[in-house]
Amino acid sequence: MHHETAYRNLCIATREVALLQRVQDLLEWDEQTQMPPAGAAYRADQAAYLAGLVHQKQTAPEIGAWLRELAHSPLAAEPHGDTGTVIRCLQQDYEKKVRLPQSLVEELARLSVQGQQLWSEARQHNDFARFRPLLEKMVALKRQAAEALGYPETPYDALLDEYEPGASTADVSRVLRELRAALVPLVGALADSPQRPDTTILSRHYPIAAQQSLGQAVAATIGFDFSAGRLNVTEHPFCIGLGPGDVRITTRYNDHDFADGFYGILHEAGHGIYEQGLDRAHDGLPTGQDVSLGIHESQSRLWENQVGRSRPFWEYFYADAQAAFPQALADVPLDAFYGAVNDVRPSLIRTEADEVTYNLHILIRFELEVALIEDQLPVGDLPAAWNEKYQHYLGVTPPNDAVGVLQDVHWGAGLFGYFPTYALGNLYAAQFFAQAAQDLGDLEADFRQGQFAPLRQWLRQHVHQPGRRFTPAQLVQRITGQPLSHAPLISQLNEKYRALYGLS
Ligand code: ZN
């Protein structure tokens, strides 16, 4: 009976924290989509205050007492059951949170709001020097956080674990290197191919209103529920769940770039479908939460790439696209368009990179941020190190920092350890998709008819509904019967692109 009471109290307290966290998220959404620049200072105070309040509630002594009482109770006996999952995950979360001083949590929240604003200014003015002092402070604070959290080998382990529980720097490093070795021959073969798509098709004039309505219609067709979500414009596309029944996705538009806005929507809709697929009955508890950023990213990348860059997908949607953009697309055959959205070439901008070279952008960021956190690379040397790695891995050198080291918001926002989850997401996506195709039969025939529900329901059942019952590694093993591997991604890329580029 005692246990039941402790468990009930723990759940009430945890759901109260979730209420507050969604207020934080709403402020974050507003900051990225609506807030005028002059609002940043006050918003930073609000963010710091709320972060402190959340931290206080998460580390309250009674939480520790309830968890101790429950640790060896029958409620904790089944580690992947409902109550066992809640107790196990909250215990892990609690152990981490109590190690972080509240003052550090508040300072990081404040600096993150300032950092995002300053990053945006610095990028607009192509002025890394303006951003540098804040970034130095951010790196120092993140290192402090890593020291407080503790780590097995390198301080970066502690930061990575925040986003991908159970992953280590050494594992990620190995996976990314193996992936790179497998990608290099394909990238080389594609670069040498005489058969290249005409990408100028995608930079014709695409009126923004039509981009928005086509994007919304496609997102709704694959299963993003607009009665429980909405789409806004931002500088750096993202998705944020503000509670059951309210999932926000964002994109950016350029009237001479079809792919940026469209694939931004598709990507974020994939994240949104995951959020909307979580178990509402368990809202606010680990059983109703996403597992990790890597698994989250697998859902966005799967809809963006495995589905949204496939020929069957465009066989269904291309007539709609031609109707939306008659001037740009009336004279363009389906295969020319399909080739253009699958153009592979080394490029400067991660978010616009094709699915073959994308992971090399991640490898660069991963190596640089590990070096920053391990104090091997001074922030002042970062732009030069960035440019050198782009030359080394992709054979391109940014002409300026705005399209180089200043292109991503992450470091200004304090998101160290986040980038590798993008590459992990690509690997999980390929592995899940291969399994779904095996379980569901002819997915291509489904897509050709605009049928996306079978795939979406498969993902809901296998990936969304379990919440945090399993770690990312366990989830992959359970769903596919195999540990995480780069083999499915490499084989999908080889099959698709060798055909598209006329290689054997
Ligand atoms: Zn994403």
Coordinates of C-alpha atoms and ligand atoms in Angstrom, one line a residue:
M1 CA 0.0 0.0 0.0
H2 CA 2.9 2.3 0.9
H3 CA 4.4 1.6 -2.5
E4 CA 1.2 2.5 -4.3
T5 CA 1.1 5.9 -2.5
A6 CA 4.7 6.6 -3.3
Y7 CA 4.2 5.7 -6.9
R8 CA 1.1 7.9 -7.2
N9 CA 2.8 10.8 -5.6
L10 CA 5.8 10.4 -7.9
C11 CA 3.6 10.4 -11.0
I12 CA 1.7 13.5 -9.8
A13 CA 5.0 15.4 -9.2
T14 CA 6.4 14.2 -12.6
R15 CA 3.3 15.4 -14.5
E16 CA 3.5 18.7 -12.7
V17 CA 7.1 19.1 -14.0
A18 CA 5.8 18.2 -17.5
L19 CA 3.2 21.0 -17.3
L20 CA 6.0 23.5 -16.5
Q21 CA 8.3 22.1 -19.2
R22 CA 5.6 22.6 -21.8
V23 CA 5.4 26.3 -20.7
Q24 CA 9.2 26.4 -21.3
D25 CA 8.6 24.8 -24.7
L26 CA 5.9 27.3 -25.6
L27 CA 8.3 30.2 -24.8
E28 CA 11.0 28.5 -26.9
W29 CA 8.6 28.1 -29.8
D30 CA 7.5 31.8 -29.5
E31 CA 11.2 32.9 -29.3
Q32 CA 11.9 31.1 -32.6
T33 CA 8.9 32.1 -34.5
Q34 CA 7.4 35.4 -33.2
M35 CA 9.5 37.2 -30.7
P36 CA 11.0 40.6 -31.7
P37 CA 14.8 40.8 -31.1
A38 CA 14.4 43.4 -28.3
G39 CA 12.4 40.8 -26.3
A40 CA 15.5 38.6 -25.9
A41 CA 16.8 40.0 -22.7
Y42 CA 13.5 39.6 -20.8
R43 CA 12.8 36.2 -22.4
A44 CA 16.3 35.1 -21.2
D45 CA 15.2 36.0 -17.6
Q46 CA 12.0 34.0 -18.0
A47 CA 13.8 31.0 -19.4
A48 CA 16.3 31.1 -16.6
Y49 CA 13.6 31.4 -13.9
L50 CA 11.6 28.5 -15.3
A51 CA 14.6 26.3 -15.8
G52 CA 15.5 26.9 -12.1
L53 CA 11.9 26.2 -11.0
V54 CA 11.8 23.0 -13.1
H55 CA 15.2 21.9 -11.7
Q56 CA 14.0 22.6 -8.1
K57 CA 11.0 20.4 -8.7
Q58 CA 12.9 17.6 -10.4
T59 CA 15.5 17.4 -7.6
A60 CA 13.1 17.9 -4.6
P61 CA 14.1 15.6 -1.7
E62 CA 10.7 13.9 -1.7
I63 CA 11.3 12.6 -5.2
G64 CA 14.5 11.0 -4.0
A65 CA 12.6 9.5 -1.1
W66 CA 9.8 8.0 -3.2
L67 CA 12.3 6.6 -5.7
R68 CA 14.3 4.9 -2.8
E69 CA 11.1 3.5 -1.5
L70 CA 10.1 2.1 -4.9
A71 CA 13.5 0.9 -6.0
H72 CA 13.0 -2.7 -4.6
S73 CA 9.2 -2.7 -4.6
P74 CA 7.2 -5.1 -6.8
L75 CA 6.3 -2.1 -8.9
A76 CA 9.9 -1.9 -10.1
A77 CA 10.2 -5.6 -10.7
E78 CA 9.4 -5.6 -14.4
P79 CA 11.9 -3.1 -15.9
H80 CA 10.1 -2.7 -19.2
G81 CA 6.5 -2.8 -17.8
D82 CA 4.5 0.4 -17.2
T83 CA 5.5 1.1 -13.5
G84 CA 9.0 -0.4 -13.9
T85 CA 9.7 1.9 -16.9
V86 CA 8.5 5.0 -15.0
I87 CA 10.6 4.1 -11.9
R88 CA 13.7 3.2 -13.8
C89 CA 13.7 6.2 -16.1
L90 CA 12.8 8.7 -13.3
Q91 CA 15.6 7.2 -11.2
Q92 CA 18.1 7.8 -14.0
D93 CA 16.8 11.3 -14.6
Y94 CA 16.9 12.2 -10.9
E95 CA 20.5 11.0 -10.5
K96 CA 21.6 13.2 -13.3
K97 CA 19.6 16.3 -12.3
V98 CA 20.8 16.3 -8.6
R99 CA 24.4 16.5 -9.8
L100 CA 23.8 19.8 -11.6
P101 CA 23.8 23.0 -9.4
Q102 CA 20.6 25.1 -9.9
S103 CA 22.7 28.2 -10.6
L104 CA 24.4 26.4 -13.5
V105 CA 21.1 25.2 -14.9
E106 CA 19.8 28.8 -14.8
E107 CA 22.9 30.3 -16.3
L108 CA 22.8 27.8 -19.2
A109 CA 19.2 28.6 -19.9
R110 CA 19.9 32.3 -19.9
L111 CA 22.9 32.0 -22.1
S112 CA 21.1 29.7 -24.5
V113 CA 18.5 32.4 -25.3
Q114 CA 21.2 35.1 -25.7
G115 CA 23.3 32.7 -27.7
Q116 CA 20.5 32.0 -30.2
Q117 CA 19.9 35.7 -30.7
L118 CA 23.5 36.5 -31.0
W119 CA 24.1 33.6 -33.4
S120 CA 21.3 34.9 -35.6
E121 CA 22.9 38.4 -35.7
A122 CA 26.4 37.1 -36.2
R123 CA 25.2 34.9 -39.1
Q124 CA 23.4 37.8 -40.8
H125 CA 26.5 40.0 -40.6
N126 CA 28.9 37.1 -41.3
D127 CA 30.7 38.1 -38.1
F128 CA 32.1 35.2 -36.1
A129 CA 34.0 37.6 -33.8
R130 CA 30.7 39.0 -32.5
F131 CA 29.6 35.4 -31.5
R132 CA 33.0 34.2 -30.2
P133 CA 32.9 35.5 -26.5
L134 CA 29.5 34.0 -25.9
L135 CA 30.5 30.7 -27.5
E136 CA 33.6 30.6 -25.3
K137 CA 31.4 31.1 -22.2
M138 CA 29.0 28.4 -23.5
V139 CA 31.8 25.8 -24.0
A140 CA 33.1 26.6 -20.5
L141 CA 29.7 26.1 -18.9
K142 CA 29.0 22.9 -20.8
R143 CA 32.4 21.5 -19.7
Q144 CA 31.4 22.5 -16.1
A145 CA 28.1 20.6 -16.6
A146 CA 29.9 17.5 -17.9
E147 CA 32.2 17.6 -14.9
A148 CA 29.2 17.8 -12.6
L149 CA 27.4 15.0 -14.3
G150 CA 30.4 12.7 -14.4
Y151 CA 31.5 10.5 -17.3
P152 CA 33.3 7.2 -18.1
E153 CA 35.9 8.4 -20.5
T154 CA 35.6 11.9 -21.9
P155 CA 33.4 14.9 -20.7
Y156 CA 31.7 14.6 -24.1
D157 CA 30.2 11.3 -22.9
A158 CA 28.1 13.2 -20.3
L159 CA 26.8 15.7 -22.9
L160 CA 26.0 13.0 -25.5
D161 CA 24.1 11.0 -22.9
E162 CA 21.6 13.9 -22.4
Y163 CA 20.4 13.3 -26.0
E164 CA 21.1 9.7 -26.7
P165 CA 20.9 7.7 -23.5
G166 CA 23.4 4.9 -23.4
A167 CA 25.5 6.0 -26.4
S168 CA 29.3 6.7 -25.8
T169 CA 31.6 9.0 -27.7
A170 CA 33.8 6.0 -28.6
D171 CA 30.8 4.1 -30.2
V172 CA 29.6 7.2 -32.1
S173 CA 33.1 7.8 -33.3
R174 CA 33.4 4.2 -34.6
V175 CA 29.9 4.2 -36.2
L176 CA 30.6 7.5 -38.0
R177 CA 34.0 6.3 -39.3
E178 CA 32.6 3.1 -40.6
L179 CA 29.9 5.0 -42.3
R180 CA 32.4 7.3 -43.9
A181 CA 34.5 4.5 -45.2
A182 CA 31.4 2.9 -46.7
L183 CA 30.2 6.2 -48.2
V184 CA 33.4 7.4 -49.8
P185 CA 33.4 4.9 -52.8
L186 CA 29.7 5.8 -53.5
V187 CA 30.3 9.6 -53.3
G188 CA 33.3 9.1 -55.7
A189 CA 31.3 7.0 -58.2
L190 CA 28.4 9.5 -58.3
A191 CA 30.8 12.5 -58.7
D192 CA 32.4 10.8 -61.7
S193 CA 29.1 9.8 -63.3
P194 CA 28.4 11.7 -66.6
Q195 CA 24.6 11.4 -65.9
R196 CA 23.7 14.3 -63.7
P197 CA 20.2 15.7 -62.9
D198 CA 19.3 19.2 -63.9
T199 CA 18.9 20.9 -60.5
T200 CA 18.1 24.3 -62.0
I201 CA 14.5 23.0 -62.1
L202 CA 14.3 23.5 -58.3
S203 CA 15.4 27.1 -58.3
R204 CA 12.8 28.3 -60.7
H205 CA 10.0 30.5 -59.2
Y206 CA 8.0 28.7 -56.5
P207 CA 5.5 31.2 -55.0
I208 CA 5.6 30.9 -51.2
A209 CA 1.8 30.6 -50.7
A210 CA 1.7 27.6 -53.0
Q211 CA 4.7 26.1 -51.2
Q212 CA 2.8 26.4 -48.0
S213 CA -0.4 24.9 -49.2
L214 CA 1.3 22.0 -51.0
G215 CA 3.5 21.3 -48.0
Q216 CA 0.5 21.3 -45.6
A217 CA -1.5 19.0 -47.9
V218 CA 1.4 16.5 -48.2
A219 CA 2.1 16.6 -44.4
A220 CA -1.6 15.9 -43.8
T221 CA -1.6 13.0 -46.3
I222 CA 1.3 11.2 -44.7
G223 CA -0.5 11.6 -41.4
F224 CA 0.4 14.8 -39.5
D225 CA -2.8 15.8 -37.7
F226 CA -3.4 19.5 -38.2
S227 CA -6.3 19.5 -35.8
A228 CA -3.6 18.7 -33.2
G229 CA -0.7 20.7 -34.6
R230 CA 0.3 23.7 -36.7
L231 CA 3.0 24.9 -39.1
N232 CA 4.8 28.2 -38.8
V233 CA 7.8 30.0 -40.3
T234 CA 11.2 30.1 -38.6
E235 CA 14.9 30.6 -39.4
H236 CA 16.0 27.1 -38.4
P237 CA 13.2 24.5 -38.8
F238 CA 12.2 22.5 -35.8
C239 CA 9.3 20.6 -34.2
I240 CA 8.2 21.0 -30.6
G241 CA 5.5 19.1 -28.7
L242 CA 3.5 21.4 -26.4
G243 CA 1.4 18.7 -25.0
P244 CA -1.1 16.1 -26.2
G245 CA -3.1 17.7 -28.9
D246 CA -0.6 20.5 -29.7
V247 CA 2.5 19.7 -31.8
R248 CA 4.2 22.7 -33.6
I249 CA 6.3 22.3 -36.7
T250 CA 8.1 25.0 -38.5
T251 CA 9.9 25.6 -41.8
R252 CA 11.5 28.4 -43.9
Y253 CA 10.7 29.3 -47.5
N254 CA 12.7 30.7 -50.3
D255 CA 10.7 31.4 -53.5
H256 CA 13.6 30.2 -55.6
D257 CA 14.3 26.9 -53.7
F258 CA 11.6 24.3 -53.8
A259 CA 13.5 21.7 -51.8
D260 CA 14.4 23.8 -48.7
G261 CA 10.8 24.6 -47.7
F262 CA 9.2 21.3 -48.9
Y263 CA 11.7 18.9 -47.3
G264 CA 11.8 21.1 -44.2
I265 CA 8.0 20.5 -43.8
L266 CA 8.2 16.8 -44.5
H267 CA 11.1 16.4 -42.1
E268 CA 9.4 18.2 -39.3
A269 CA 6.1 16.5 -40.0
G270 CA 8.0 13.2 -39.4
H271 CA 9.0 14.5 -36.0
G272 CA 5.4 15.7 -35.4
I273 CA 4.0 12.3 -36.3
Y274 CA 6.2 10.7 -33.7
E275 CA 5.0 13.3 -31.1
Q276 CA 1.4 12.7 -32.1
G277 CA 1.9 8.9 -31.9
L278 CA 3.1 8.8 -28.3
D279 CA 0.7 7.2 -25.8
R280 CA -1.5 9.9 -24.5
A281 CA -2.7 7.8 -21.6
H282 CA 0.9 8.1 -20.3
D283 CA 1.4 11.7 -21.2
G284 CA 4.0 13.4 -18.9
L285 CA 5.5 10.1 -17.9
P286 CA 8.5 8.2 -19.4
T287 CA 6.1 5.6 -20.9
G288 CA 4.6 8.5 -23.0
Q289 CA 7.9 10.2 -23.9
D290 CA 10.2 10.0 -26.8
V291 CA 13.2 7.7 -26.3
S292 CA 16.0 9.8 -27.6
L293 CA 16.9 12.5 -30.2
G294 CA 18.4 9.8 -32.4
I295 CA 15.1 7.9 -32.5
H296 CA 13.2 11.1 -33.0
E297 CA 15.4 12.0 -35.9
S298 CA 14.9 8.5 -37.4
Q299 CA 11.2 9.4 -37.7
S300 CA 11.8 12.7 -39.5
R301 CA 14.5 11.3 -41.8
L302 CA 12.4 8.2 -42.7
W303 CA 9.5 10.4 -44.0
E304 CA 11.8 12.9 -45.6
N305 CA 14.2 10.5 -47.4
Q306 CA 13.0 6.8 -47.5
V307 CA 9.5 8.0 -48.3
G308 CA 9.7 11.6 -49.6
R309 CA 12.6 11.2 -51.9
S310 CA 11.3 7.9 -53.4
R311 CA 9.9 7.7 -56.9
P312 CA 6.6 6.0 -55.8
F313 CA 6.0 9.0 -53.5
W314 CA 6.4 11.4 -56.4
E315 CA 4.4 9.2 -58.7
Y316 CA 1.5 10.0 -56.4
F317 CA 2.2 13.7 -55.6
Y318 CA 3.8 15.0 -58.7
A319 CA 0.5 16.0 -60.4
D320 CA -0.3 18.0 -57.3
A321 CA 3.1 19.7 -57.4
Q322 CA 2.6 20.5 -61.1
A323 CA -0.8 22.0 -60.3
A324 CA 0.6 24.1 -57.5
F325 CA 3.5 25.4 -59.6
P326 CA 2.4 25.4 -63.3
Q327 CA 5.0 27.9 -64.4
A328 CA 7.9 26.0 -62.8
L329 CA 6.9 22.4 -63.5
A330 CA 4.5 22.2 -66.4
D331 CA 7.3 21.2 -68.8
V332 CA 9.2 19.0 -66.4
P333 CA 8.8 15.2 -66.7
L334 CA 8.5 13.2 -63.5
D335 CA 11.9 11.6 -63.8
A336 CA 13.7 14.9 -64.3
F337 CA 12.0 16.2 -61.1
Y338 CA 12.7 12.9 -59.2
G339 CA 16.4 13.2 -60.3
A340 CA 16.6 16.8 -59.2
V341 CA 15.3 16.1 -55.6
N342 CA 17.9 13.4 -55.4
D343 CA 20.9 15.4 -56.6
V344 CA 24.1 14.3 -54.8
R345 CA 27.0 16.6 -54.6
P346 CA 29.4 17.8 -51.8
S347 CA 28.0 21.0 -50.5
L348 CA 28.4 23.6 -47.8
I349 CA 25.1 23.6 -45.9
R350 CA 24.1 20.6 -43.8
T351 CA 20.3 21.2 -43.8
E352 CA 20.4 21.3 -47.6
A353 CA 22.7 18.3 -48.1
D354 CA 21.6 15.2 -49.9
E355 CA 21.2 12.0 -48.0
V356 CA 24.5 10.5 -49.3
T357 CA 26.9 13.3 -48.2
Y358 CA 24.8 14.4 -45.2
N359 CA 26.5 12.3 -42.6
L360 CA 29.9 13.7 -43.5
H361 CA 28.6 17.1 -42.3
I362 CA 27.8 15.4 -39.0
L363 CA 31.2 13.8 -38.7
I364 CA 32.8 17.3 -39.1
R365 CA 30.6 18.8 -36.3
F366 CA 31.1 15.8 -34.1
E367 CA 34.9 16.0 -34.3
L368 CA 34.9 19.7 -33.8
E369 CA 32.6 19.7 -30.7
V370 CA 34.5 16.8 -29.1
A371 CA 37.7 18.9 -29.5
L372 CA 36.0 22.0 -28.1
I373 CA 34.7 20.2 -25.0
E374 CA 37.9 18.3 -24.5
D375 CA 39.7 21.6 -24.6
Q376 CA 41.8 20.6 -27.6
L377 CA 40.5 23.4 -29.8
P378 CA 40.2 27.0 -28.7
V379 CA 37.0 28.7 -29.9
G380 CA 39.1 31.3 -31.7
D381 CA 40.5 28.6 -34.0
L382 CA 37.1 27.1 -34.8
P383 CA 36.4 28.9 -38.1
A384 CA 39.7 27.8 -39.6
A385 CA 39.3 24.2 -38.2
W386 CA 35.8 24.1 -39.7
N387 CA 37.0 25.2 -43.2
E388 CA 39.9 22.8 -43.1
K389 CA 37.6 19.8 -42.3
Y390 CA 35.1 20.8 -45.1
Q391 CA 38.0 20.7 -47.5
H392 CA 39.3 17.4 -46.2
Y393 CA 36.0 15.5 -46.0
L394 CA 33.9 17.2 -48.7
G395 CA 36.4 18.9 -50.9
V396 CA 34.7 22.3 -50.5
T397 CA 35.8 25.4 -48.6
P398 CA 33.2 27.9 -47.3
P399 CA 33.7 31.4 -48.8
N400 CA 32.6 32.9 -45.5
D401 CA 31.6 32.0 -42.0
A402 CA 27.9 32.6 -42.6
V403 CA 27.8 29.5 -44.8
G404 CA 30.5 27.9 -42.7
V405 CA 30.9 27.7 -39.0
L406 CA 27.9 30.1 -38.4
Q407 CA 25.3 28.0 -40.3
D408 CA 23.8 26.1 -37.4
V409 CA 22.1 27.4 -34.3
H410 CA 23.1 24.5 -32.1
W411 CA 26.3 25.6 -30.4
G412 CA 24.9 29.1 -29.6
A413 CA 21.9 27.3 -28.0
G414 CA 24.2 25.1 -25.9
L415 CA 23.3 21.9 -27.8
F416 CA 26.7 20.1 -27.5
G417 CA 26.2 16.3 -28.1
Y418 CA 23.2 16.9 -30.3
F419 CA 24.7 16.6 -33.8
P420 CA 25.6 12.9 -33.7
T421 CA 21.9 12.1 -33.1
Y422 CA 21.3 13.2 -36.7
A423 CA 23.6 10.5 -38.1
L424 CA 22.2 7.9 -35.7
G425 CA 18.8 8.9 -36.8
N426 CA 19.7 8.2 -40.5
L427 CA 21.0 4.8 -39.5
Y428 CA 17.9 3.9 -37.4
A429 CA 15.6 5.2 -40.2
A430 CA 17.2 2.9 -42.8
Q431 CA 17.1 -0.1 -40.5
F432 CA 13.5 0.5 -39.4
F433 CA 12.4 1.1 -43.0
A434 CA 14.0 -2.2 -44.2
Q435 CA 12.2 -4.0 -41.4
A436 CA 8.9 -2.3 -42.2
A437 CA 9.2 -3.2 -45.9
Q438 CA 9.8 -6.8 -44.8
D439 CA 6.8 -6.8 -42.5
L440 CA 4.4 -4.9 -44.7
G441 CA 5.1 -6.2 -48.1
D442 CA 4.9 -3.8 -51.1
L443 CA 5.3 -0.3 -49.5
E444 CA 6.1 1.2 -52.9
A445 CA 2.6 0.1 -54.2
D446 CA 1.1 1.8 -51.1
F447 CA 3.0 5.1 -51.8
R448 CA 2.0 5.0 -55.4
Q449 CA -1.6 5.1 -54.3
G450 CA -1.1 7.7 -51.6
Q451 CA -1.4 5.1 -48.8
F452 CA 0.8 6.0 -45.9
A453 CA -1.3 4.7 -43.1
P454 CA 0.2 1.1 -43.0
L455 CA 3.7 2.5 -42.6
R456 CA 2.6 5.1 -40.1
Q457 CA 0.7 2.5 -38.0
W458 CA 3.7 0.2 -38.1
L459 CA 5.9 3.0 -36.8
R460 CA 3.3 3.9 -34.2
Q461 CA 3.1 0.4 -32.9
H462 CA 6.8 -0.4 -32.9
V463 CA 8.5 2.9 -32.3
H464 CA 6.1 5.5 -30.9
Q465 CA 3.9 3.6 -28.5
P466 CA 6.7 2.0 -26.4
G467 CA 7.8 5.4 -25.1
R468 CA 11.0 5.0 -23.1
R469 CA 10.3 1.3 -22.2
F470 CA 13.6 0.4 -24.0
T471 CA 16.8 2.2 -24.7
P472 CA 17.5 3.2 -28.3
A473 CA 19.9 0.2 -28.7
Q474 CA 17.3 -2.2 -27.2
L475 CA 14.6 -0.8 -29.4
V476 CA 16.6 -1.3 -32.6
Q477 CA 17.4 -4.9 -31.5
R478 CA 13.8 -5.6 -30.6
I479 CA 12.3 -4.2 -33.8
T480 CA 14.8 -5.5 -36.3
G481 CA 16.4 -8.4 -34.5
Q482 CA 19.8 -6.8 -35.2
P483 CA 22.0 -4.3 -33.4
L484 CA 22.4 -0.9 -35.0
S485 CA 24.3 -1.2 -38.3
H486 CA 25.2 1.0 -41.2
A487 CA 24.5 -1.8 -43.6
P488 CA 20.8 -1.1 -44.4
L489 CA 21.5 2.6 -45.1
I490 CA 24.5 1.8 -47.3
S491 CA 22.6 -0.8 -49.3
Q492 CA 19.6 1.5 -49.7
L493 CA 21.8 4.3 -50.9
N494 CA 23.7 2.1 -53.3
E495 CA 20.6 0.6 -54.8
K496 CA 18.8 3.9 -55.3
Y497 CA 21.7 6.1 -56.5
R498 CA 23.5 3.6 -58.7
A499 CA 20.2 3.3 -60.6
L500 CA 19.6 7.0 -60.7
Y501 CA 23.1 7.8 -61.9
G502 CA 23.3 5.0 -64.4
L503 CA 26.0 3.1 -62.7
S504 CA 26.3 -0.7 -62.7
Ligands
ZN1 ZN 15.2 16.6 -37.2

